[in-house]
Every structure is written in structure tokens, then in C-alpha cells.
Amino acid sequence: MEPLTEELTRLLDGRWASVRRDVREHLAAEAEKGAFDTETLDAAAHRERIGEQLRALAKTGRPRLGFPTEYGGDGDIGAAVVSFEMLGFGDLSLMVKSGVQWGLFGGAIHLLGTRHHHERYLSDIMSGELLGCFAMTEIGHGSDVQNLRTTATYDPDTAEFVVHTPDRSATKTYIGNAARDGRLAVVFAQLVTGGESRGVHAVLVPIRDEHGTVLPGVTIEDNGVKAGLNGVDNGRITFDHVRVPRTALLNRYGDVTEDGTYTSPVDSDGKRFFTMLGTLVRGRISVAGSAGNATKRALAIAVHYADRRRQFAGRDGAEVTLLDYLAHQRRLLPALATTYALHFAQEDLVAELHDLQTGTPEDVAQADEIRQRELESSAAGLKALATWHATSTIQATREACGGAGYMAENVLPSLKADTDVFTTFEGDNTVLLQLVAKGLLTHYRSQFQDLSPLATARFVAEQFVGAVIERTAARRVVERIVDASPARDDDDAVFDRAWQLKLFTDRESHVLDGLARRLRAAGRDNAFDVFNAAQDHVLRAARVHVERVVLDSFVAAVDRCENAEVKALLDKVCDLHVLATIEADRAWFLEHGRLTSGRAKAVVAGVNRLCGELRPHARTLVDAFAVPEPLWRVPMLDWV
């Protein structure tokens, strides 16, 4: 690896560099053995292979990283998330199955359970001896978790919960680990005691015995072959009055005494629900990071191919390398620049998660509520942008490699298929952006718990709302840069970092203020209609907020870079990310008088110029991702 590439990798690897190196070595060794060659496997064989790889992964000890030290874990939340993210370089079925086992299933028991559950289950979960499911989504309710229909009704005569699926729409579906391997499920259900519903809680329900036999009262069906991720055994689960002991309730935030009395440290049912879901934010963050790593792998393949493949004669009669064509550069290099931007935003998000969730569950529960809300909002927004970016970029890389890119052996088709659902699971992206916007509108006010459209519109109608810019470490760097830079009127201002930062911040403030004004028209009788009519504005407000946050993180990363050569290169990459983002939203900037027609043309010319300047560094930039060579050196690279 060249010195410049090494320096870039060192910066990208950041705080948990040793974890990244460790996972790379593991993936490279597995790839050399052909473990990720899945194009000829049917679903059953693929599941069997992923099961073997899951057991091998458990033996490395990495799944223990995020669990408490008192139960044999390492207590390093950030390292755990990074290790899951890095699996995005390999077979994404392994990443998803690992995330279900140790992130969702194990994480729910860790964060929603108490000592009884920890002592009984965590050791076997970490070792992979006990495989489990995270049974939240139902046929009738996916994003609307608050209105799940599965019930867990307490019977004081036997001190048991009766878990039941009342109708087909309440069937748990798309549940990872359900169709083949799971023995225990964390089931999210409406808790009913004394004839009163206390909202959604999580209950542990055995679904198979130690021999793999489905237990009485439980019905499991295979979801069948999917467009991708067929190494994961997704299934449907229904319950017919299945009885579990009172202690099966994961009772950190709500408990039921033996006589059926409900108790909770959180008074509001709404606040309790969102507090419970907020503790499970790691999964959403991991998906964003994994999507980013799959994107890096696709870009590494496509850039190496474009740097070798020649097509059509140039001025000297020799055939021209694909990456020397501006059109091809525009396909790949702006996407590469945004991948860098999202990487640094993800790094900041993981660090914030680690700092907030490190400590005992009691410490986590008492963490600063505003920071926790901001973390959840950032996780939702970044997951949406990162997974949409993965979808569009991997499609672009497939097209950029022509017919060769369509061959299964060259990996891009499987990356495309496997990442497609990332925009849907761990929260549908459109719904997630609505949550981001609602968080911005409410200023994270602690008394505002209901996120329904009706309540959001009523709240905004009654309150003063303005844009809030979080005082993060990255924002402090941004403000220093902006304050130190004089205003500029020339078209070269498009390359001025302070001008770029002001433009993104101004756009965010303007869009959010406009949304607030629209929603203030809401009254008691028309609140839903007003909110529904403004949904396009809601989604734009969220997107431009997240784009500003991503830019802040990129700018801060460049600022802390100590190597002058690396810093100069990253400055250009950051410029390309910014100008490509502005170019994509030129209509808004022109409509709202933020760009003159001359400066809008300067933005387009700037993208072209930067593509040409970064073309000689394209391989350096993708090599710095340090994707293990066996995972990007696909057969088509040997043909050119």
C-alpha cells in the first residue's frame, strides 16, 4: 500500500482501527477459502453456509464486544457496532444474521431485560449456543410499532403471560432466524393486565426446543426465497395462547407483580414506548455502516475496472481508459466523494452512541434525554441517506461495468440485491425522515412524546418553532471556519468552504421555518390533512438537515487531518461532495435566490473540474477503504 493510501486508511479507520483490521483479516481468510462464493448456492445451502460462518464468528469473540463485562463481554459498544459494519465487506447475509443474533435479539435482552435475564441468557447468546429472533414486525404493522396487535395478557392465577396472535394481520413476519435456527424469540406485544392495555412491551417466548422442534402453540412458516440475503432464514410466526412465566417479561421499563399490578419507572405510556425503542438504536446505526461498506466494495470494484478497461480510440489512436471519460468520472467520483462524507458522519454517530450507552443499563436510562433524542434522530436520518446512497451507487457501479457487471461472479449483482432491502428494514426510510423532521420541529421537547401526524401539527400550531443547530464538536469546527472567512461574491466562491457551509445551513433553516409556517395552519379539525399535505416539505426538511450534518462531519474530519498531502486531497473530495449535492438540488437554490444562474453554472463546471483533478487519485481513494483484496479482485479484472 502506498504511503498516501496508508495515511488515508489510518484516518478512515479512526477510533476503532484495531477492530477494523481484525475483521479485515478474518474476512480475507474466509474469502480465500471461497466462503463468499454464493452464486451457485440455493437458499438451503446458503443458509447452511451462513450458519457455519456464524458459529465461526462466535469463536472469534467479536460478538462479545458490546455486552457487559460482568457476563463475559468487553463493554465496548462502539467496537461492537464497527465490527458488525465491517461485515458489510463480505456476504451481507452473515452481517444480517449476526445483527439479528447479537444486535437485535441479544441487544434487546441486554437493554430491555434485567439481571435475571442477563444471568440466564447472555452467556449462551454471546457464544452462539442460543440462537434467537427479534419478533417485532407484523403483516399489518411494520413501521407503526405502537399499534402492533399481538397480545401478552397476564393471568394472575398462574403468574403467566398468555401470548396470542388474534388474527392474520398480527402474524410476525420477515423475522430473521425464525424459519430455521431460532429457539427463543423477543416478542413485541400489547401488554394487558387487569383488563387494561399498557402498550407494547417485549416478552421472551421459546419457539423451538434444543432439538429444533417447534413448540406447541407456535406455528412457523418460511417466508421463502427473497430478492437477496437468502442466507438469512426469515420466517412468519404465530402464537396460539402460548403461556410463558411472568419473568419472561423484559422488565427494565415496565413490570407486572404477581397479583397483576403494573409498575414502571416511566409515567407516560408514550414516553415509555419511545424510551424502549430508543435503547435499540444500535441496529439502525449498524445498518447504515454496513450499507456504507457494501458501497465501498462496489466502488473499489468499479474504479479498478474503469482504470483498466479501454474503449474507443482517442486523439492518438489508442483506446481510452473508461475512467478518462468525463461521463464515466461523473458516474463514479461524486458517489465516491459522498461515500467519504457518509463515512465520517457514521464515525461521529458511532462515537456518540458509544459515549451515551457505555455504562450500566441504569446509566443508559439516565443519559441526557436531549442527547439521546438527537442520537435517535441522527441515526434515523443517516440510515436513510446511507442506504439510499448505497442503492443508487451500487446501481451506478453495475452500469459502469457494462455486461461484465451483470455477471454474478463479479459480485455487483449480489451487492445490489442484498442491499436493496436496507432502505426498508430497521425502519422504512421515508418514515425515518418523517421522524427526523418531527424531532426538528419539536426541538426535542421532553413533554412532547406523541409522534403522530395529528399531535405534531397541533404542537407546531401552538409553539414557536425555529431551526436548531446542535452544538456538536463538528459544528464548533464549522463555526470557526465560517467566522474566519470573509464573504465572497465571485464565482470561485463555490470552492470556498465557508460559503458552502453557510449555504447548507441557510437551506436547512429556510426549509424548516417554511414547514413550521405551513403546519401552523393546523387546527383541531384539519390537523391531519394539513400535515399530510405538507409531507413533501417534511421529507425535504429532514433530508437537508441530514445533508448539513454529514457535511459538518466531513469538514471536521478534514480539519483534524495532520498530514498535509492527505488534507489537500480530502479538501478536493469534500468540494466534490458539496458541489455534487448542490448540483442535484440546483432547482431549489435557484428558485429561492440562493444561487445566481452564473453561480449555478459555476457549480456544474466545478464538478467537472474536480472530477478531472481527482481522476489520478481514484484508485488511491478506493484502496484507502482497505477492502480485503480477495473481495474486490473479481474475475472481470483479469480480462482487461
XYZ file of C-alpha atoms in Angstrom:
640
model
C 0.000 0.000 0.000
C 1.345 3.436 -0.960
C 2.145 5.953 1.814
C -0.715 8.283 0.825
C -3.137 5.379 0.809
C -1.902 4.222 4.213
C -2.378 7.691 5.681
C -5.900 7.878 4.306
C -6.725 4.435 5.703
C -5.370 5.471 9.096
C -7.689 8.471 9.113
C -10.693 6.463 7.908
C -10.140 3.676 10.453
C -10.271 6.187 13.286
C -11.016 5.312 16.896
C -11.607 1.583 16.424
C -8.824 0.910 13.903
C -7.754 -2.329 15.584
C -11.269 -3.758 15.271
C -11.384 -2.860 11.593
C -8.017 -4.553 10.963
C -9.114 -7.645 12.863
C -12.323 -8.045 10.855
C -10.498 -7.418 7.563
C -8.085 -10.245 8.345
C -10.958 -12.576 9.194
C -12.871 -11.699 6.011
C -9.764 -12.035 3.825
C -9.069 -15.510 5.232
C -12.695 -16.554 4.675
C -12.691 -15.147 1.144
C -9.525 -17.062 0.246
C -11.395 -20.242 1.220
C -14.273 -19.333 -1.110
C -16.671 -18.717 1.765
C -18.338 -15.804 -0.030
C -18.747 -17.503 -3.411
C -22.513 -17.964 -3.217
C -23.744 -17.519 -6.792
C -24.274 -21.277 -7.295
C -25.880 -21.957 -3.900
C -29.598 -22.498 -3.451
C -31.293 -20.939 -0.413
C -30.928 -24.043 1.768
C -27.206 -24.396 1.053
C -26.663 -20.684 1.523
C -28.375 -20.794 4.921
C -26.265 -23.760 5.947
C -23.073 -21.941 4.992
C -24.102 -18.774 6.834
C -24.922 -20.881 9.897
C -21.389 -22.294 9.811
C -19.902 -18.829 9.393
C -21.993 -17.521 12.304
C -20.567 -20.226 14.548
C -17.046 -19.430 13.327
C -17.653 -15.760 14.028
C -18.792 -16.553 17.563
C -15.477 -18.307 18.213
C -13.546 -15.132 17.354
C -15.015 -13.435 20.425
C -16.043 -10.315 18.489
C -19.760 -10.803 19.209
C -18.886 -10.277 22.886
C -17.586 -6.767 22.271
C -20.781 -4.895 23.094
C -22.019 -6.954 26.040
C -21.363 -6.197 29.747
C -18.022 -7.292 31.179
C -19.692 -8.951 34.168
C -21.221 -11.534 31.828
C -18.108 -12.137 29.736
C -18.393 -9.257 27.296
C -15.966 -6.400 26.607
C -18.318 -3.497 27.278
C -17.177 -1.659 24.129
C -20.330 -0.513 22.307
C -18.505 1.350 19.537
C -16.245 -1.611 18.788
C -19.275 -3.894 18.575
C -21.032 -1.656 16.044
C -17.870 -1.225 13.963
C -17.300 -4.982 13.878
C -20.840 -5.524 12.545
C -20.398 -2.735 9.999
C -17.209 -4.295 8.672
C -19.092 -7.481 7.790
C -20.631 -5.345 5.033
C -17.454 -6.018 3.026
C -18.375 -9.697 2.807
C -21.568 -11.743 2.437
C -24.298 -9.448 3.707
C -26.370 -12.440 4.803
C -23.757 -13.037 7.502
C -23.931 -9.398 8.572
C -27.725 -9.509 8.823
C -27.865 -12.841 10.643
C -25.169 -11.629 13.057
C -27.096 -8.412 13.584
C -30.251 -10.350 14.385
C -28.473 -12.661 16.821
C -26.191 -10.280 18.709
C -27.570 -6.858 17.861
C -31.356 -7.214 17.923
C -32.055 -10.394 19.906
C -29.102 -10.132 22.284
C -29.311 -6.344 22.419
C -32.980 -6.415 23.396
C -32.330 -8.840 26.259
C -29.356 -6.758 27.392
C -31.025 -3.347 27.188
C -34.669 -4.164 27.939
C -34.092 -7.009 30.421
C -32.756 -7.026 33.967
C -30.240 -9.102 35.922
C -32.389 -12.245 35.875
C -32.434 -12.237 32.082
C -28.769 -11.307 31.796
C -27.592 -14.104 34.050
C -29.754 -16.687 32.360
C -29.238 -15.838 28.688
C -26.352 -13.539 27.803
C -23.534 -16.064 28.033
C -25.268 -18.522 25.663
C -26.272 -15.702 23.322
C -22.689 -14.449 23.038
C -21.322 -17.934 22.395
C -23.983 -18.709 19.798
C -25.306 -21.628 21.817
C -28.709 -19.951 21.990
C -29.929 -18.506 18.697
C -32.871 -16.176 18.770
C -35.255 -13.865 16.943
C -36.410 -10.274 17.209
C -40.138 -10.575 16.568
C -41.451 -7.059 16.090
C -42.809 -6.591 12.553
C -46.306 -7.882 11.796
C -48.112 -8.321 8.494
C -50.444 -5.462 9.358
C -47.989 -3.202 11.205
C -44.368 -2.641 10.216
C -43.470 0.991 10.783
C -46.384 1.594 13.182
C -44.961 -0.441 16.062
C -47.159 1.290 18.639
C -50.230 -0.403 17.154
C -48.968 -3.998 16.957
C -51.821 -6.480 17.546
C -50.063 -9.444 19.159
C -51.127 -9.600 22.821
C -49.411 -10.711 26.029
C -52.196 -10.985 28.609
C -51.270 -11.583 32.228
C -53.051 -14.396 34.108
C -52.665 -13.802 37.873
C -53.991 -17.289 38.695
C -50.913 -18.913 37.141
C -48.496 -15.948 37.153
C -48.105 -16.345 33.392
C -48.420 -14.243 30.262
C -50.591 -15.641 27.506
C -49.080 -14.651 24.156
C -51.548 -14.726 21.305
C -51.910 -13.817 17.644
C -55.507 -12.593 17.363
C -55.742 -12.513 13.555
C -53.691 -12.929 10.399
C -52.588 -9.293 10.331
C -50.877 -9.849 13.709
C -48.633 -12.589 12.300
C -44.986 -11.776 12.940
C -43.274 -11.699 9.553
C -39.843 -11.313 7.936
C -38.358 -12.417 11.246
C -34.664 -13.310 10.867
C -33.572 -16.644 12.398
C -37.221 -17.764 12.576
C -37.527 -20.192 9.682
C -34.671 -22.490 10.680
C -32.413 -21.673 13.607
C -34.107 -19.566 16.288
C -35.041 -21.165 19.610
C -36.136 -18.118 21.604
C -37.943 -15.001 20.390
C -38.135 -11.499 21.810
C -41.803 -10.871 21.005
C -43.165 -7.333 20.977
C -46.801 -7.383 22.070
C -49.521 -5.288 23.683
C -49.215 -5.987 27.395
C -52.617 -6.462 29.035
C -53.072 -6.835 32.792
C -56.190 -6.339 34.903
C -58.169 -5.768 31.718
C -56.072 -2.696 30.816
C -53.568 -2.370 27.953
C -50.217 -0.855 28.941
C -48.789 -0.559 25.443
C -46.126 -2.514 23.616
C -43.623 -4.487 25.720
C -41.156 -7.280 24.939
C -41.685 -10.831 26.171
C -39.385 -13.843 25.757
C -41.167 -16.760 24.118
C -39.492 -20.123 23.377
C -40.317 -21.244 19.819
C -38.203 -24.405 19.460
C -36.683 -26.944 21.824
C -32.988 -27.835 21.937
C -33.513 -30.376 19.130
C -35.038 -27.796 16.806
C -38.624 -28.992 17.152
C -41.234 -26.232 17.007
C -43.030 -25.976 20.355
C -46.782 -26.436 20.914
C -48.887 -23.356 20.237
C -46.235 -21.885 17.926
C -46.602 -22.003 14.149
C -43.617 -21.095 11.965
C -43.599 -20.667 8.203
C -40.717 -19.911 5.875
C -41.004 -16.538 4.110
C -39.384 -18.204 1.102
C -36.842 -17.021 -1.449
C -36.134 -13.293 -1.427
C -34.522 -10.968 -3.953
C -31.346 -11.142 -1.861
C -29.986 -12.132 1.560
C -31.077 -15.734 1.044
C -28.562 -16.916 3.612
C -30.911 -15.487 6.266
C -33.819 -17.693 7.346
C -36.675 -15.197 7.518
C -39.984 -16.573 8.657
C -43.507 -15.925 9.917
C -44.547 -16.771 13.477
C -47.986 -17.025 15.086
C -48.870 -17.846 18.690
C -51.964 -19.698 19.879
C -52.375 -18.804 23.561
C -48.755 -19.669 24.373
C -48.055 -19.400 28.108
C -44.759 -18.073 29.460
C -43.829 -17.258 33.068
C -44.157 -13.744 34.481
C -40.357 -13.484 34.498
C -40.345 -13.750 30.685
C -41.269 -10.063 30.515
C -38.228 -7.896 29.711
C -38.987 -5.585 32.584
C -36.489 -2.745 32.670
C -39.134 -0.176 31.749
C -42.325 -1.926 32.845
C -43.121 -4.823 35.177
C -46.094 -6.790 36.455
C -46.257 -8.006 40.055
C -47.539 -11.464 40.854
C -51.050 -10.154 41.557
C -51.131 -8.356 38.180
C -50.269 -4.806 39.260
C -48.386 -2.877 36.596
C -45.385 -0.760 37.616
C -42.979 1.385 35.618
C -40.226 3.928 36.302
C -41.648 5.944 33.374
C -45.060 7.527 33.975
C -46.159 8.206 30.391
C -47.082 5.252 28.196
C -45.856 7.175 25.144
C -42.571 8.167 26.710
C -42.019 4.605 27.937
C -42.574 3.225 24.450
C -40.137 5.630 22.791
C -37.594 5.129 25.568
C -37.708 1.375 24.985
C -37.297 1.747 21.235
C -34.584 4.346 21.688
C -32.359 1.887 23.525
C -32.394 -0.339 20.410
C -30.872 2.292 18.121
C -27.674 0.271 17.577
C -29.283 -1.857 14.887
C -30.223 1.172 12.801
C -26.711 2.586 13.120
C -25.165 -0.761 12.157
C -27.293 -0.971 9.004
C -26.101 2.475 7.898
C -22.472 1.476 8.395
C -22.886 -1.878 6.669
C -24.531 -0.189 3.686
C -21.553 2.154 3.556
C -19.082 -0.729 3.470
C -21.022 -2.550 0.760
C -20.919 0.702 -1.223
C -17.147 0.941 -0.737
C -16.713 -2.597 -2.033
C -18.781 -1.820 -5.139
C -16.803 1.364 -5.793
C -13.491 -0.457 -5.346
C -14.541 -2.998 -7.974
C -15.901 -0.414 -10.417
C -12.992 2.034 -10.122
C -10.384 -0.700 -10.604
C -12.302 -1.930 -13.646
C -12.698 1.571 -15.104
C -8.991 2.228 -14.599
C -8.125 -0.829 -16.746
C -10.929 -1.207 -19.306
C -10.385 0.647 -22.595
C -12.997 1.624 -25.168
C -12.886 3.767 -28.343
C -9.838 5.442 -29.847
C -8.586 8.781 -28.541
C -6.657 11.588 -30.221
C -3.508 9.445 -30.605
C -5.395 6.466 -31.977
C -5.008 4.405 -28.800
C -8.106 3.201 -26.963
C -9.055 5.353 -23.990
C -9.401 4.110 -20.419
C -13.017 4.351 -19.221
C -12.073 6.448 -16.221
C -10.568 9.098 -18.524
C -14.040 9.911 -19.889
C -15.774 12.724 -18.019
C -19.113 10.919 -18.254
C -17.620 7.897 -16.512
C -15.934 10.053 -13.893
C -19.295 11.661 -13.167
C -20.837 8.210 -12.694
C -18.361 7.198 -10.023
C -16.385 10.041 -8.477
C -19.176 12.171 -6.928
C -20.580 8.964 -5.425
C -17.110 8.153 -4.115
C -16.886 11.625 -2.552
C -20.259 11.236 -0.838
C -19.196 7.812 0.428
C -16.301 9.529 2.192
C -18.684 12.120 3.635
C -21.067 9.462 4.946
C -18.160 7.503 6.415
C -17.107 10.404 8.627
C -20.695 11.126 9.654
C -21.092 7.454 10.581
C -17.888 7.601 12.619
C -19.218 10.558 14.601
C -22.548 8.799 15.135
C -20.921 5.607 16.438
C -18.759 7.641 18.818
C -21.842 9.419 20.184
C -23.647 6.081 20.608
C -20.641 4.645 22.437
C -20.366 7.603 24.777
C -24.099 7.637 25.549
C -24.611 3.900 26.036
C -21.402 2.976 27.823
C -22.088 2.028 31.429
C -24.748 0.085 33.284
C -28.326 -0.084 31.955
C -29.195 2.326 34.758
C -26.583 4.771 33.419
C -28.003 4.426 29.928
C -31.545 5.027 31.182
C -30.437 8.212 32.936
C -28.440 9.576 29.988
C -29.077 13.126 28.878
C -32.511 12.974 27.250
C -31.795 15.660 24.671
C -28.593 13.907 23.539
C -30.480 10.609 23.362
C -33.203 12.141 21.188
C -30.594 13.744 18.943
C -28.811 10.390 18.633
C -32.036 8.650 17.606
C -32.804 11.385 15.082
C -29.277 11.298 13.640
C -29.395 7.506 13.422
C -32.714 7.615 11.563
C -31.558 10.276 9.123
C -28.142 8.826 8.415
C -29.560 5.347 7.943
C -31.959 6.721 5.331
C -29.334 8.672 3.388
C -26.660 5.968 3.625
C -28.930 3.180 2.393
C -30.404 5.256 -0.425
C -26.853 6.194 -1.395
C -25.903 2.510 -1.406
C -28.821 1.661 -3.677
C -28.052 4.385 -6.211
C -24.272 3.964 -6.123
C -24.246 0.187 -6.463
C -26.622 0.512 -9.416
C -24.252 3.072 -10.951
C -21.253 0.773 -10.459
C -23.137 -2.117 -12.071
C -23.928 0.017 -15.124
C -20.391 1.398 -15.216
C -19.060 -2.137 -15.607
C -21.375 -2.941 -18.514
C -22.310 -6.542 -19.215
C -19.470 -7.789 -17.019
C -21.048 -6.016 -14.095
C -24.182 -8.095 -14.591
C -22.339 -11.400 -14.110
C -22.880 -12.934 -10.697
C -19.219 -13.879 -10.359
C -18.325 -10.175 -10.390
C -20.256 -9.557 -7.152
C -22.118 -6.371 -8.112
C -25.475 -8.112 -8.777
C -25.469 -9.710 -5.314
C -24.483 -6.424 -3.689
C -27.357 -4.751 -5.487
C -29.856 -7.418 -4.449
C -28.651 -7.760 -0.863
C -28.586 -4.041 -0.066
C -31.902 -3.199 -1.726
C -33.934 -4.047 1.379
C -31.678 -1.916 3.584
C -33.911 1.017 2.637
C -36.816 -0.830 4.259
C -35.653 -2.755 7.320
C -34.628 -1.170 10.618
C -37.153 1.488 9.640
C -38.579 2.428 6.255
C -36.518 5.362 5.004
C -39.466 7.624 4.246
C -40.891 7.063 7.716
C -37.465 7.632 9.273
C -37.121 11.004 7.577
C -40.519 11.990 8.952
C -39.237 11.139 12.420
C -36.192 13.337 11.817
C -38.395 16.255 10.768
C -40.685 15.827 13.752
C -37.700 15.857 16.051
C -36.505 19.094 14.495
C -39.933 20.682 14.754
C -40.354 19.849 18.410
C -36.867 20.938 19.490
C -36.649 17.568 21.267
C -39.019 18.890 23.949
C -39.266 16.280 26.708
C -43.006 16.776 27.177
C -43.715 16.011 23.536
C -43.975 12.226 23.302
C -46.623 11.525 20.658
C -45.151 11.438 17.153
C -48.483 11.069 15.346
C -49.165 13.491 12.456
C -52.104 14.961 14.373
C -50.121 15.697 17.514
C -47.158 17.045 15.546
C -49.298 19.530 13.642
C -51.122 20.660 16.798
C -47.849 21.154 18.624
C -46.361 23.271 15.860
C -49.543 25.331 15.619
C -49.195 26.267 19.287
C -45.444 26.731 19.670
C -42.719 28.939 18.266
C -40.517 26.764 16.101
C -37.178 27.647 14.568
C -34.228 25.692 13.232
C -31.949 24.224 15.868
C -28.283 23.660 15.088
C -26.781 21.168 17.537
C -23.616 22.250 19.330
C -21.575 19.204 18.369
C -17.793 19.067 18.122
C -18.114 19.106 14.330
C -20.380 22.173 14.445
C -17.841 24.056 16.542
C -15.217 23.427 13.860
C -17.657 24.631 11.210
C -18.440 27.831 13.093
C -14.739 28.569 13.484
C -14.212 28.190 9.727
C -17.237 30.323 8.874
C -16.300 33.071 11.320
C -12.753 33.267 9.967
C -13.756 33.625 6.314
C -14.804 36.885 4.624
C -17.822 36.965 2.337
C -17.138 36.410 -1.382
C -19.078 37.423 -4.473
C -17.040 35.829 -7.268
C -17.960 32.501 -8.856
C -14.887 30.863 -7.316
C -16.792 31.151 -4.038
C -18.233 27.729 -4.868
C -14.871 26.333 -3.736
C -14.865 28.396 -0.547
C -15.601 26.159 2.438
C -17.270 28.913 4.460
C -19.602 29.759 1.551
C -20.513 26.076 1.201
C -21.235 25.691 4.914
C -23.338 28.857 5.040
C -25.331 27.654 2.023
C -26.167 24.301 3.617
C -27.071 25.889 6.961
C -29.214 28.574 5.346
C -31.069 25.982 3.266
C -31.838 23.933 6.371
C -33.117 26.937 8.330
C -35.234 28.209 5.443
C -36.858 24.835 4.713
C -37.645 24.124 8.365
C -39.053 27.594 9.006
C -41.245 27.256 5.926
C -42.515 23.882 7.103
C -43.358 25.296 10.519
C -45.351 28.108 8.903
C -47.329 25.612 6.827
C -48.132 23.448 9.817
C -49.273 26.407 11.919
C -52.398 26.428 9.768
C -53.461 23.254 11.534
C -56.422 23.300 13.884
C -58.292 20.666 15.815
C -60.386 19.631 12.816
C -57.852 19.740 9.994
C -54.521 18.809 11.629
C -54.078 15.507 9.832
C -54.975 16.966 6.443
C -52.552 19.867 6.908
C -49.734 17.517 7.900
C -50.497 15.104 5.074
C -50.492 17.912 2.501
C -47.054 19.012 3.738
C -45.331 15.623 3.624
C -43.110 16.578 0.696
C -41.926 19.553 2.768
C -41.469 17.317 5.819
C -39.196 14.963 3.907
C -37.168 17.811 2.383
C -36.653 19.370 5.828
C -35.251 16.114 7.144
C -33.042 15.456 4.141
C -31.428 18.902 4.060
C -30.834 18.689 7.815
C -29.031 15.368 7.477
C -27.034 16.615 4.485
C -25.867 19.548 6.611
C -24.881 17.224 9.472
C -22.952 14.973 7.060
C -21.064 17.967 5.676
C -20.226 19.146 9.202
C -18.669 15.754 9.950
C -16.660 15.733 6.721
C -15.334 19.245 7.340
C -14.343 18.342 10.896
C -12.525 15.221 9.675
C -10.539 17.233 7.141
C -9.744 19.813 9.815
C -8.239 17.254 12.190
C -6.099 15.665 9.460
C -2.433 16.318 10.253
C -0.868 15.059 7.018
C -0.746 17.960 4.527
C -0.934 15.748 1.424
C -3.913 13.807 2.747
C -5.624 17.016 3.824
C -5.206 18.592 0.389
C -6.680 15.514 -1.289
C -9.607 15.315 1.134
C -10.285 19.023 0.601
C -10.939 18.273 -3.073
C -13.048 15.220 -2.210
C -15.110 17.357 0.155
C -15.524 20.017 -2.526
C -16.779 17.402 -4.976
C -19.279 16.045 -2.432
C -20.573 19.549 -1.748
C -20.819 20.715 -5.346
C -22.440 17.462 -6.497
C -25.036 17.847 -3.719
C -25.708 21.458 -4.711
C -25.904 20.464 -8.381
C -28.523 17.821 -7.572
C -30.618 20.468 -5.761
C -29.960 23.377 -8.135
C -33.667 23.924 -8.734
C -34.307 24.742 -5.083
C -31.291 27.014 -4.772
C -32.272 28.920 -7.943
C -35.963 29.114 -7.031
C -35.111 30.579 -3.644
C -32.486 33.031 -4.840
C -29.560 31.269 -3.170
C -27.727 30.844 -6.478
C -27.488 33.134 -9.468
C -27.632 31.469 -12.861
C -23.935 32.239 -13.276
C -23.009 30.625 -9.984
C -25.221 27.622 -10.746
C -23.213 27.142 -13.943
C -20.020 27.534 -11.895
C -21.201 24.644 -9.702
C -21.605 22.360 -12.733
C -18.218 23.437 -14.081
C -16.750 22.851 -10.625
C -17.978 19.262 -10.557
C -16.393 18.665 -13.966
C -13.125 20.272 -12.893
C -12.939 18.280 -9.659
C -13.677 15.013 -11.443
C -10.673 15.680 -13.674
C -8.436 16.658 -10.755
C -9.428 13.601 -8.709
C -9.239 11.120 -11.583
C -5.492 10.388 -10.960
C -6.312 9.666 -7.304
C -9.377 7.478 -7.862
C -7.617 4.195 -7.125
C -5.897 5.697 -4.100
C -9.260 6.800 -2.727
C -10.895 3.384 -3.098
C -7.787 1.496 -1.977
C -7.827 3.563 1.225
C -11.073 1.815 2.167
C -8.848 -1.256 2.606
C -11.439 -3.666 1.288
C -9.658 -7.038 1.507
C -8.228 -7.748 -1.942
C -9.953 -11.135 -2.380
C -13.264 -9.272 -2.020
C -12.693 -6.741 -4.797
C -10.420 -8.649 -7.193
C -13.266 -10.144 -9.230
C -12.799 -12.201 -12.441
C -13.584 -9.368 -14.861
C -10.459 -7.532 -13.691
C -8.374 -10.328 -15.195
C -9.975 -9.811 -18.603
C -8.763 -6.251 -19.101
